[in-house]
């Protein structure tokens, strides 16, 4: 290590010097032309994959047989998504940083691994935009966090492309072994949450099953130069020749991004942490495991407050577990948590220091006609999210997404079927354990559209105003850069139309569990195994 | 690598060529950017030395610009830097140049780490006092404004703490601006900033003109006190104390009391907790009249709050509240308006509430006097002494002295004893530890007779507890008891029992004897130590367990200063010499260590010839590690050898230095 780079301690993980790599799009000038609608039209005539989906671009390009056009709500033209880039999490970070040619903007495609060869460790396990949308963080099963930054050059253009480049990569968690309980602790990153920006550096929380860590990601572009005891080449000088003192001077250097662990919040969870959520008071956050929720102060790592504990005295009486928890976006005292029984509890921390008793209880009465062996499993909530406005809560269970109004506890105001065609296949999904998959769900910036994942690399969007929905596919084979995504349709039994996919041919190993939506723009990030797809709303 | 040459070697090397001032400084400067945090920290802590060597001019033009950009560093380095810069005015050329220190502190005031920011603000406040009025307006106020309108909330939070120091010395126009800035921070978007502003509101109010307090601070206070985030509202309670002190009773009633009443009934338990926690301060700030009319009813509500945390905080304040009531009518108020609620709390469902109450309730007896105590408080004490929660009982016991003064402890002793015995045998060792710590106090209160009769056996039982911490506490307890009851008592009751344990089959108990001797020897004095304790210790030098043997060596070192020279020379030294050749490495080590101390002591007692002839005669003492060496011999070899064989280098170091000095002093 170069002496003098003071803060570069062993804690600092890999530093990138303008490494922007692993973007797998051939965004050369020629191909960008392809994104012009006129050319697309031409292409679409020959190539069904490039068919334009709906009439927003004009009646001349709305092919018959495609799903009805979605609305043109302001800021929500979700039918016209184009692929911006496919990002692969760099699998060999150290190798990358050792590359001599650090200025290589786009690293050769052959350098990247094809997703079919991806190891388990490369599978993306969480995706999260920061509060401005300038950064996008992913965590993977190998315990790494990769942060992507939005392309800077186009900042002054009227319409910025939503292209993201690698900004920083670091190993957040390592595999551990709990010797007292003889348990292996996986390094898999379960959740990442960004903190509101407080100075020029960025902060994020990352968690595996047991330990939450606070990371600082900061830039450095100056380096001190000049020693008293050494000359420019680093040779020691004879002490006798030192007649004047030199104070080091800071000189500009290549931009370096470094990630440093600032806090480690450990030893507070007996069970697996499934959620972390930052409070709107900016000084606390909570972490939820299967049976308990703890409240932490960002500055204090050696104690946390247990605010919810649903562990029964006798574990045999256990009937439900906490599956997700989140703070209200504006009211620092309110949070919700969901359970495996399909219910949501809202707690008010003002009422009492312990929130074992809920303030509100959201539950939809079960429809007896739909009752089956799998009812309980599929009603388990895998994700809960407050809308940006704080008025609604969205929950995802195995087959549906539901939107609840905070003021109405007895039923959701909206229910969307994500993949109802799977209802007949629950038995085989149970056998291959897919029925326990935990799909997440997200709101768009204006709370008017919701997005969630499905199988076969499909993901779904629902427009809450028009009640239109669309199925899109994030897969490598079917999409080229700047290509417009074609809506997919799954046919249920009977006659299969052209372009439709039969339920039986769905690939259940390709699941989209994690997605993220840019806080203010129509840019989405979709994680499909080790690929991260960035789609952008088609502008112009 | 810069770290290779430490300052220590540097000083020596530079000493040779005459230019002995520059080299160490050069090392310090280079180490400002060493990879090792500890070395950087060390350099930063000696920043004044560097600045002194550079002179004021170069400090201003070179050192400070460099420091301004070092905010990438570790927190502890930044913290040290922020602290150093607060005292740097003299080193940059006096008050005229104090403004040069602002840029580095400004960048430190924006870092994310709260402790560093707070320290930077503290230093800025310190430096602001050294600015001339002109410099203050030219440099300091613009800095405050920059921070207050910074993009990131870290800088805005830091700004909140700086208004009050520059306001009093600013011109009227600037004052208006400062007030404006403070106003906008009070309604900042981020709760962090609003909290910082709320926390500094009281302080800022104190430096404002009374008119401005009424016209500006009170509305701000009202807003903060009804903030949507309870984390902000609760800080307004604190501000309430300072503001209340500034206003007349009339204004207080009209402007502040409505808010305080509202806070005491806030929906959020955290705000109510804050009211309870700050109750004494509030009581003093609003004066007796409002206390009587408003605060007492509010306090009653807090004592029966639905949230246990609030009740506990209020219970903690019971004594202070009562003490601060005006003496006239105090008794009536307490008896009629407070005591009924206290009685309820004694049987509260939450143990934290009960133990909070138990920690202060005894204090009421001095306020209420003998009769009321016996009639009303005693039943409560007795009930709490029987409480199921050990903490409650402990808190009562720890405050016995208050009651003793008023009604005498006999009233309680019947209930006290079972409580103490139960705690002494509690299954949780922390509880046992806590009661041990109160033993000397109890002994003092109860008197030697009662103690010997009832408690002495407990104290002895603790010595053979299976938890080390308890045995350790029990030994220290013995010393305190001896100090209390005197040597004679020790000789009759304690020492024999302790010494019997030297023959215990359990080596841990035998070691306890040694630990007891370590602490008791000092309290008991030379005679008992030499006559009764020393023989036992010496006998134990032949113990079969090495742990016991090296503790013998340690004990001998410890009691050495108490013994007379004859005993040292005749009895201690031979034993130590024997232990010095023990087959166990640790025994050997501690024996040598003890030996060096003993030898030194003998030397001080002016027995040079007799002492040093003997061991320094070649071959006479096989303990060659320790042999004091004459100047002609290779003085370095012995200690160096010892360093090699000794696994505890750090421990050994001071001793070796001592030895070297010793041999030199003989020249």
JSON list of C-alpha atoms in Angstrom, two decimals, chain B residues 8-199:
[
{"chain": "B", "resi": 8, "resn": "UNK", "atom": "CA", "xyz": [12.19, 7.58, 19.91]},
{"chain": "B", "resi": 9, "resn": "UNK", "atom": "CA", "xyz": [15.00, 6.42, 17.66]},
{"chain": "B", "resi": 10, "resn": "UNK", "atom": "CA", "xyz": [14.80, 9.71, 15.83]},
{"chain": "B", "resi": 11, "resn": "UNK", "atom": "CA", "xyz": [15.61, 11.72, 18.86]},
{"chain": "B", "resi": 12, "resn": "UNK", "atom": "CA", "xyz": [18.67, 9.65, 19.50]},
{"chain": "B", "resi": 13, "resn": "UNK", "atom": "CA", "xyz": [19.91, 9.79, 15.94]},
{"chain": "B", "resi": 14, "resn": "UNK", "atom": "CA", "xyz": [19.46, 13.50, 15.64]},
{"chain": "B", "resi": 15, "resn": "UNK", "atom": "CA", "xyz": [21.17, 13.99, 18.94]},
{"chain": "B", "resi": 16, "resn": "UNK", "atom": "CA", "xyz": [24.45, 13.11, 17.33]},
{"chain": "B", "resi": 17, "resn": "UNK", "atom": "CA", "xyz": [24.66, 15.82, 14.69]},
{"chain": "B", "resi": 18, "resn": "UNK", "atom": "CA", "xyz": [23.64, 18.72, 16.85]},
{"chain": "B", "resi": 19, "resn": "UNK", "atom": "CA", "xyz": [20.49, 19.54, 14.89]},
{"chain": "B", "resi": 20, "resn": "UNK", "atom": "CA", "xyz": [18.39, 17.89, 17.51]},
{"chain": "B", "resi": 21, "resn": "UNK", "atom": "CA", "xyz": [15.21, 19.92, 17.13]},
{"chain": "B", "resi": 22, "resn": "UNK", "atom": "CA", "xyz": [14.25, 19.22, 13.53]},
{"chain": "B", "resi": 23, "resn": "UNK", "atom": "CA", "xyz": [14.42, 15.49, 13.25]},
{"chain": "B", "resi": 24, "resn": "UNK", "atom": "CA", "xyz": [11.71, 14.60, 15.79]},
{"chain": "B", "resi": 25, "resn": "UNK", "atom": "CA", "xyz": [9.45, 17.24, 14.27]},
{"chain": "B", "resi": 26, "resn": "UNK", "atom": "CA", "xyz": [10.12, 15.89, 10.80]},
{"chain": "B", "resi": 27, "resn": "UNK", "atom": "CA", "xyz": [9.08, 12.47, 12.03]},
{"chain": "B", "resi": 28, "resn": "UNK", "atom": "CA", "xyz": [5.94, 13.89, 13.59]},
{"chain": "B", "resi": 29, "resn": "UNK", "atom": "CA", "xyz": [5.00, 15.65, 10.36]},
{"chain": "B", "resi": 30, "resn": "UNK", "atom": "CA", "xyz": [5.57, 12.56, 8.28]},
{"chain": "B", "resi": 31, "resn": "UNK", "atom": "CA", "xyz": [3.54, 10.52, 10.68]},
{"chain": "B", "resi": 32, "resn": "UNK", "atom": "CA", "xyz": [0.55, 12.78, 10.19]},
{"chain": "B", "resi": 33, "resn": "UNK", "atom": "CA", "xyz": [-0.10, 10.51, 7.22]},
{"chain": "B", "resi": 34, "resn": "UNK", "atom": "CA", "xyz": [1.26, 7.24, 8.48]},
{"chain": "B", "resi": 35, "resn": "UNK", "atom": "CA", "xyz": [-0.78, 4.15, 7.74]},
{"chain": "B", "resi": 36, "resn": "UNK", "atom": "CA", "xyz": [-0.99, 3.33, 11.41]},
{"chain": "B", "resi": 37, "resn": "UNK", "atom": "CA", "xyz": [-3.88, 5.18, 13.03]},
{"chain": "B", "resi": 38, "resn": "UNK", "atom": "CA", "xyz": [-2.13, 5.17, 16.36]},
{"chain": "B", "resi": 39, "resn": "UNK", "atom": "CA", "xyz": [0.88, 7.02, 14.97]},
{"chain": "B", "resi": 40, "resn": "UNK", "atom": "CA", "xyz": [-1.33, 9.53, 13.15]},
{"chain": "B", "resi": 41, "resn": "UNK", "atom": "CA", "xyz": [-3.24, 10.07, 16.36]},
{"chain": "B", "resi": 42, "resn": "UNK", "atom": "CA", "xyz": [-0.01, 10.55, 18.23]},
{"chain": "B", "resi": 43, "resn": "UNK", "atom": "CA", "xyz": [1.16, 13.15, 15.70]},
{"chain": "B", "resi": 44, "resn": "UNK", "atom": "CA", "xyz": [-2.13, 15.02, 15.82]},
{"chain": "B", "resi": 45, "resn": "UNK", "atom": "CA", "xyz": [-1.95, 15.13, 19.59]},
{"chain": "B", "resi": 46, "resn": "UNK", "atom": "CA", "xyz": [1.44, 16.80, 19.26]},
{"chain": "B", "resi": 47, "resn": "UNK", "atom": "CA", "xyz": [0.20, 19.22, 16.66]},
{"chain": "B", "resi": 48, "resn": "UNK", "atom": "CA", "xyz": [1.16, 22.15, 18.85]},
{"chain": "B", "resi": 49, "resn": "UNK", "atom": "CA", "xyz": [4.78, 20.95, 18.81]},
{"chain": "B", "resi": 50, "resn": "UNK", "atom": "CA", "xyz": [4.71, 20.83, 15.04]},
{"chain": "B", "resi": 51, "resn": "UNK", "atom": "CA", "xyz": [3.12, 24.26, 14.82]},
{"chain": "B", "resi": 52, "resn": "UNK", "atom": "CA", "xyz": [5.64, 25.68, 17.22]},
{"chain": "B", "resi": 53, "resn": "UNK", "atom": "CA", "xyz": [8.51, 24.37, 15.12]},
{"chain": "B", "resi": 54, "resn": "UNK", "atom": "CA", "xyz": [7.00, 25.65, 11.91]},
{"chain": "B", "resi": 55, "resn": "UNK", "atom": "CA", "xyz": [6.31, 29.07, 13.31]},
{"chain": "B", "resi": 56, "resn": "UNK", "atom": "CA", "xyz": [3.07, 31.04, 13.03]},
{"chain": "B", "resi": 57, "resn": "UNK", "atom": "CA", "xyz": [3.53, 31.98, 9.39]},
{"chain": "B", "resi": 58, "resn": "UNK", "atom": "CA", "xyz": [4.04, 28.46, 8.05]},
{"chain": "B", "resi": 59, "resn": "UNK", "atom": "CA", "xyz": [1.38, 27.07, 10.35]},
{"chain": "B", "resi": 60, "resn": "UNK", "atom": "CA", "xyz": [-1.10, 29.44, 8.76]},
{"chain": "B", "resi": 61, "resn": "UNK", "atom": "CA", "xyz": [-0.02, 28.99, 5.17]},
{"chain": "B", "resi": 62, "resn": "UNK", "atom": "CA", "xyz": [0.96, 25.34, 5.07]},
{"chain": "B", "resi": 63, "resn": "UNK", "atom": "CA", "xyz": [-0.15, 23.30, 8.04]},
{"chain": "B", "resi": 64, "resn": "UNK", "atom": "CA", "xyz": [-3.73, 24.53, 8.30]},
{"chain": "B", "resi": 65, "resn": "UNK", "atom": "CA", "xyz": [-4.51, 24.11, 4.57]},
{"chain": "B", "resi": 66, "resn": "UNK", "atom": "CA", "xyz": [-3.22, 20.56, 4.83]},
{"chain": "B", "resi": 67, "resn": "UNK", "atom": "CA", "xyz": [-5.33, 19.87, 7.91]},
{"chain": "B", "resi": 68, "resn": "UNK", "atom": "CA", "xyz": [-8.41, 21.35, 6.26]},
{"chain": "B", "resi": 69, "resn": "UNK", "atom": "CA", "xyz": [-8.33, 18.55, 3.71]},
{"chain": "B", "resi": 70, "resn": "UNK", "atom": "CA", "xyz": [-7.58, 15.67, 6.05]},
{"chain": "B", "resi": 71, "resn": "UNK", "atom": "CA", "xyz": [-11.20, 14.99, 6.85]},
{"chain": "B", "resi": 72, "resn": "UNK", "atom": "CA", "xyz": [-10.95, 11.53, 5.30]},
{"chain": "B", "resi": 73, "resn": "UNK", "atom": "CA", "xyz": [-9.35, 10.24, 8.44]},
{"chain": "B", "resi": 74, "resn": "UNK", "atom": "CA", "xyz": [-10.56, 7.97, 11.20]},
{"chain": "B", "resi": 75, "resn": "UNK", "atom": "CA", "xyz": [-12.95, 9.44, 13.73]},
{"chain": "B", "resi": 76, "resn": "UNK", "atom": "CA", "xyz": [-10.56, 9.35, 16.62]},
{"chain": "B", "resi": 77, "resn": "UNK", "atom": "CA", "xyz": [-7.94, 11.28, 14.64]},
{"chain": "B", "resi": 78, "resn": "UNK", "atom": "CA", "xyz": [-10.50, 13.85, 13.58]},
{"chain": "B", "resi": 79, "resn": "UNK", "atom": "CA", "xyz": [-11.74, 14.15, 17.13]},
{"chain": "B", "resi": 80, "resn": "UNK", "atom": "CA", "xyz": [-8.22, 14.82, 18.38]},
{"chain": "B", "resi": 81, "resn": "UNK", "atom": "CA", "xyz": [-7.71, 17.32, 15.57]},
{"chain": "B", "resi": 82, "resn": "UNK", "atom": "CA", "xyz": [-10.92, 19.18, 16.39]},
{"chain": "B", "resi": 83, "resn": "UNK", "atom": "CA", "xyz": [-9.88, 19.37, 20.00]},
{"chain": "B", "resi": 84, "resn": "UNK", "atom": "CA", "xyz": [-6.35, 20.58, 19.23]},
{"chain": "B", "resi": 85, "resn": "UNK", "atom": "CA", "xyz": [-7.54, 23.35, 16.95]},
{"chain": "B", "resi": 86, "resn": "UNK", "atom": "CA", "xyz": [-9.61, 24.85, 19.73]},
{"chain": "B", "resi": 87, "resn": "UNK", "atom": "CA", "xyz": [-6.41, 25.82, 21.55]},
{"chain": "B", "resi": 88, "resn": "UNK", "atom": "CA", "xyz": [-4.45, 26.85, 18.51]},
{"chain": "B", "resi": 89, "resn": "UNK", "atom": "CA", "xyz": [-4.95, 30.59, 18.50]},
{"chain": "B", "resi": 90, "resn": "UNK", "atom": "CA", "xyz": [-1.56, 31.33, 20.01]},
{"chain": "B", "resi": 91, "resn": "UNK", "atom": "CA", "xyz": [0.15, 29.09, 17.50]},
{"chain": "B", "resi": 92, "resn": "UNK", "atom": "CA", "xyz": [-1.21, 30.87, 14.45]},
{"chain": "B", "resi": 93, "resn": "UNK", "atom": "CA", "xyz": [-0.25, 34.31, 15.66]},
{"chain": "B", "resi": 94, "resn": "UNK", "atom": "CA", "xyz": [-2.76, 35.30, 18.30]},
{"chain": "B", "resi": 95, "resn": "UNK", "atom": "CA", "xyz": [-6.32, 36.65, 18.14]},
{"chain": "B", "resi": 96, "resn": "UNK", "atom": "CA", "xyz": [-5.63, 38.66, 14.98]},
{"chain": "B", "resi": 97, "resn": "UNK", "atom": "CA", "xyz": [-5.21, 35.43, 13.08]},
{"chain": "B", "resi": 98, "resn": "UNK", "atom": "CA", "xyz": [-7.76, 33.28, 14.91]},
{"chain": "B", "resi": 99, "resn": "UNK", "atom": "CA", "xyz": [-9.88, 33.26, 11.75]},
{"chain": "B", "resi": 100, "resn": "UNK", "atom": "CA", "xyz": [-7.26, 31.09, 10.04]},
{"chain": "B", "resi": 101, "resn": "UNK", "atom": "CA", "xyz": [-8.51, 28.21, 12.18]},
{"chain": "B", "resi": 102, "resn": "UNK", "atom": "CA", "xyz": [-12.02, 28.45, 10.85]},
{"chain": "B", "resi": 103, "resn": "UNK", "atom": "CA", "xyz": [-11.59, 26.53, 7.53]},
{"chain": "B", "resi": 104, "resn": "UNK", "atom": "CA", "xyz": [-10.35, 23.27, 9.07]},
{"chain": "B", "resi": 105, "resn": "UNK", "atom": "CA", "xyz": [-12.95, 23.44, 11.81]},
{"chain": "B", "resi": 106, "resn": "UNK", "atom": "CA", "xyz": [-15.63, 24.22, 9.27]},
{"chain": "B", "resi": 107, "resn": "UNK", "atom": "CA", "xyz": [-14.87, 21.05, 7.36]},
{"chain": "B", "resi": 108, "resn": "UNK", "atom": "CA", "xyz": [-14.77, 19.08, 10.61]},
{"chain": "B", "resi": 109, "resn": "UNK", "atom": "CA", "xyz": [-18.18, 20.51, 11.49]},
{"chain": "B", "resi": 110, "resn": "UNK", "atom": "CA", "xyz": [-19.68, 18.74, 8.48]},
{"chain": "B", "resi": 111, "resn": "UNK", "atom": "CA", "xyz": [-18.45, 15.21, 9.02]},
{"chain": "B", "resi": 112, "resn": "UNK", "atom": "CA", "xyz": [-21.01, 12.53, 9.74]},
{"chain": "B", "resi": 113, "resn": "UNK", "atom": "CA", "xyz": [-19.70, 11.50, 13.12]},
{"chain": "B", "resi": 114, "resn": "UNK", "atom": "CA", "xyz": [-21.55, 13.37, 15.85]},
{"chain": "B", "resi": 115, "resn": "UNK", "atom": "CA", "xyz": [-18.76, 13.36, 18.40]},
{"chain": "B", "resi": 116, "resn": "UNK", "atom": "CA", "xyz": [-16.36, 14.93, 15.92]},
{"chain": "B", "resi": 117, "resn": "UNK", "atom": "CA", "xyz": [-18.90, 17.55, 14.87]},
{"chain": "B", "resi": 118, "resn": "UNK", "atom": "CA", "xyz": [-19.68, 18.40, 18.46]},
{"chain": "B", "resi": 119, "resn": "UNK", "atom": "CA", "xyz": [-16.02, 18.76, 19.27]},
{"chain": "B", "resi": 120, "resn": "UNK", "atom": "CA", "xyz": [-15.50, 20.98, 16.22]},
{"chain": "B", "resi": 121, "resn": "UNK", "atom": "CA", "xyz": [-18.40, 23.15, 17.33]},
{"chain": "B", "resi": 122, "resn": "UNK", "atom": "CA", "xyz": [-16.99, 23.31, 20.84]},
{"chain": "B", "resi": 123, "resn": "UNK", "atom": "CA", "xyz": [-13.63, 24.46, 19.46]},
{"chain": "B", "resi": 124, "resn": "UNK", "atom": "CA", "xyz": [-15.33, 26.98, 17.19]},
{"chain": "B", "resi": 125, "resn": "UNK", "atom": "CA", "xyz": [-17.15, 28.40, 20.18]},
{"chain": "B", "resi": 126, "resn": "UNK", "atom": "CA", "xyz": [-13.88, 28.64, 22.02]},
{"chain": "B", "resi": 127, "resn": "UNK", "atom": "CA", "xyz": [-12.21, 30.41, 19.12]},
{"chain": "B", "resi": 128, "resn": "UNK", "atom": "CA", "xyz": [-15.10, 32.79, 18.61]},
{"chain": "B", "resi": 129, "resn": "UNK", "atom": "CA", "xyz": [-14.26, 34.33, 21.97]},
{"chain": "B", "resi": 130, "resn": "UNK", "atom": "CA", "xyz": [-10.78, 35.13, 20.71]},
{"chain": "B", "resi": 131, "resn": "UNK", "atom": "CA", "xyz": [-12.00, 36.98, 17.65]},
{"chain": "B", "resi": 132, "resn": "UNK", "atom": "CA", "xyz": [-12.17, 40.76, 17.78]},
{"chain": "B", "resi": 133, "resn": "UNK", "atom": "CA", "xyz": [-15.63, 42.16, 17.11]},
{"chain": "B", "resi": 134, "resn": "UNK", "atom": "CA", "xyz": [-14.54, 43.15, 13.62]},
{"chain": "B", "resi": 135, "resn": "UNK", "atom": "CA", "xyz": [-13.05, 39.75, 12.86]},
{"chain": "B", "resi": 136, "resn": "UNK", "atom": "CA", "xyz": [-16.14, 38.12, 14.26]},
{"chain": "B", "resi": 137, "resn": "UNK", "atom": "CA", "xyz": [-18.33, 39.85, 11.72]},
{"chain": "B", "resi": 138, "resn": "UNK", "atom": "CA", "xyz": [-15.84, 39.50, 8.93]},
{"chain": "B", "resi": 139, "resn": "UNK", "atom": "CA", "xyz": [-15.02, 35.83, 9.37]},
{"chain": "B", "resi": 140, "resn": "UNK", "atom": "CA", "xyz": [-16.99, 34.04, 12.02]},
{"chain": "B", "resi": 141, "resn": "UNK", "atom": "CA", "xyz": [-20.51, 35.17, 11.22]},
{"chain": "B", "resi": 142, "resn": "UNK", "atom": "CA", "xyz": [-20.11, 34.34, 7.51]},
{"chain": "B", "resi": 143, "resn": "UNK", "atom": "CA", "xyz": [-18.97, 30.87, 8.55]},
{"chain": "B", "resi": 144, "resn": "UNK", "atom": "CA", "xyz": [-22.05, 30.41, 10.71]},
{"chain": "B", "resi": 145, "resn": "UNK", "atom": "CA", "xyz": [-24.22, 31.55, 7.82]},
{"chain": "B", "resi": 146, "resn": "UNK", "atom": "CA", "xyz": [-22.46, 29.17, 5.44]},
{"chain": "B", "resi": 147, "resn": "UNK", "atom": "CA", "xyz": [-23.01, 26.28, 7.77]},
{"chain": "B", "resi": 148, "resn": "UNK", "atom": "CA", "xyz": [-26.62, 27.30, 8.43]},
{"chain": "B", "resi": 149, "resn": "UNK", "atom": "CA", "xyz": [-27.44, 27.30, 4.74]},
{"chain": "B", "resi": 150, "resn": "UNK", "atom": "CA", "xyz": [-25.34, 24.27, 3.86]},
{"chain": "B", "resi": 151, "resn": "UNK", "atom": "CA", "xyz": [-26.68, 21.57, 1.58]},
{"chain": "B", "resi": 152, "resn": "UNK", "atom": "CA", "xyz": [-26.26, 18.76, 4.05]},
{"chain": "B", "resi": 153, "resn": "UNK", "atom": "CA", "xyz": [-27.96, 18.60, 7.36]},
{"chain": "B", "resi": 154, "resn": "UNK", "atom": "CA", "xyz": [-24.71, 17.84, 9.18]},
{"chain": "B", "resi": 155, "resn": "UNK", "atom": "CA", "xyz": [-23.53, 21.39, 8.56]},
{"chain": "B", "resi": 156, "resn": "UNK", "atom": "CA", "xyz": [-26.88, 22.88, 9.52]},
{"chain": "B", "resi": 157, "resn": "UNK", "atom": "CA", "xyz": [-26.96, 20.94, 12.79]},
{"chain": "B", "resi": 158, "resn": "UNK", "atom": "CA", "xyz": [-23.50, 22.24, 13.60]},
{"chain": "B", "resi": 159, "resn": "UNK", "atom": "CA", "xyz": [-24.58, 25.80, 12.89]},
{"chain": "B", "resi": 160, "resn": "UNK", "atom": "CA", "xyz": [-27.26, 25.59, 15.59]},
{"chain": "B", "resi": 161, "resn": "UNK", "atom": "CA", "xyz": [-24.62, 25.53, 18.30]},
{"chain": "B", "resi": 162, "resn": "UNK", "atom": "CA", "xyz": [-22.81, 28.62, 17.06]},
{"chain": "B", "resi": 163, "resn": "UNK", "atom": "CA", "xyz": [-25.52, 31.28, 17.06]},
{"chain": "B", "resi": 164, "resn": "UNK", "atom": "CA", "xyz": [-25.43, 31.97, 20.76]},
{"chain": "B", "resi": 165, "resn": "UNK", "atom": "CA", "xyz": [-21.70, 32.74, 20.83]},
{"chain": "B", "resi": 166, "resn": "UNK", "atom": "CA", "xyz": [-21.67, 35.28, 18.02]},
{"chain": "B", "resi": 167, "resn": "UNK", "atom": "CA", "xyz": [-25.00, 36.95, 18.71]},
{"chain": "B", "resi": 168, "resn": "UNK", "atom": "CA", "xyz": [-24.11, 39.07, 21.75]},
{"chain": "B", "resi": 169, "resn": "UNK", "atom": "CA", "xyz": [-21.14, 40.68, 20.01]},
{"chain": "B", "resi": 170, "resn": "UNK", "atom": "CA", "xyz": [-22.70, 41.32, 16.63]},
{"chain": "B", "resi": 171, "resn": "UNK", "atom": "CA", "xyz": [-24.13, 44.58, 15.36]},
{"chain": "B", "resi": 172, "resn": "UNK", "atom": "CA", "xyz": [-27.88, 45.03, 15.20]},
{"chain": "B", "resi": 173, "resn": "UNK", "atom": "CA", "xyz": [-28.11, 44.32, 11.49]},
{"chain": "B", "resi": 174, "resn": "UNK", "atom": "CA", "xyz": [-26.17, 41.12, 11.85]},
{"chain": "B", "resi": 175, "resn": "UNK", "atom": "CA", "xyz": [-28.24, 40.20, 14.87]},
{"chain": "B", "resi": 176, "resn": "UNK", "atom": "CA", "xyz": [-31.38, 40.34, 12.79]},
{"chain": "B", "resi": 177, "resn": "UNK", "atom": "CA", "xyz": [-29.76, 38.10, 10.21]},
{"chain": "B", "resi": 178, "resn": "UNK", "atom": "CA", "xyz": [-28.67, 35.61, 12.83]},
{"chain": "B", "resi": 179, "resn": "UNK", "atom": "CA", "xyz": [-32.18, 35.46, 14.22]},
{"chain": "B", "resi": 180, "resn": "UNK", "atom": "CA", "xyz": [-33.51, 34.92, 10.74]},
{"chain": "B", "resi": 181, "resn": "UNK", "atom": "CA", "xyz": [-31.13, 32.02, 10.17]},
{"chain": "B", "resi": 182, "resn": "UNK", "atom": "CA", "xyz": [-32.07, 30.45, 13.46]},
{"chain": "B", "resi": 183, "resn": "UNK", "atom": "CA", "xyz": [-35.74, 30.77, 12.59]},
{"chain": "B", "resi": 184, "resn": "UNK", "atom": "CA", "xyz": [-35.27, 28.94, 9.33]},
{"chain": "B", "resi": 185, "resn": "UNK", "atom": "CA", "xyz": [-33.34, 26.15, 11.01]},
{"chain": "B", "resi": 186, "resn": "UNK", "atom": "CA", "xyz": [-36.18, 25.70, 13.48]},
{"chain": "B", "resi": 187, "resn": "UNK", "atom": "CA", "xyz": [-38.44, 24.87, 10.57]},
{"chain": "B", "resi": 188, "resn": "UNK", "atom": "CA", "xyz": [-35.90, 22.87, 8.60]},
{"chain": "B", "resi": 189, "resn": "UNK", "atom": "CA", "xyz": [-37.07, 19.94, 6.52]},
{"chain": "B", "resi": 190, "resn": "UNK", "atom": "CA", "xyz": [-34.93, 17.39, 8.28]},
{"chain": "B", "resi": 191, "resn": "UNK", "atom": "CA", "xyz": [-35.82, 16.40, 11.81]},
{"chain": "B", "resi": 192, "resn": "UNK", "atom": "CA", "xyz": [-32.10, 16.19, 12.66]},
{"chain": "B", "resi": 193, "resn": "UNK", "atom": "CA", "xyz": [-31.74, 19.95, 12.21]},
{"chain": "B", "resi": 194, "resn": "UNK", "atom": "CA", "xyz": [-34.97, 20.75, 14.02]},
{"chain": "B", "resi": 195, "resn": "UNK", "atom": "CA", "xyz": [-33.74, 18.63, 16.90]},
{"chain": "B", "resi": 196, "resn": "UNK", "atom": "CA", "xyz": [-30.42, 20.45, 16.97]},
{"chain": "B", "resi": 197, "resn": "UNK", "atom": "CA", "xyz": [-32.24, 23.79, 16.89]},
{"chain": "B", "resi": 198, "resn": "UNK", "atom": "CA", "xyz": [-34.62, 22.71, 19.64]},
{"chain": "B", "resi": 199, "resn": "UNK", "atom": "CA", "xyz": [-31.69, 21.60, 21.76]}
]
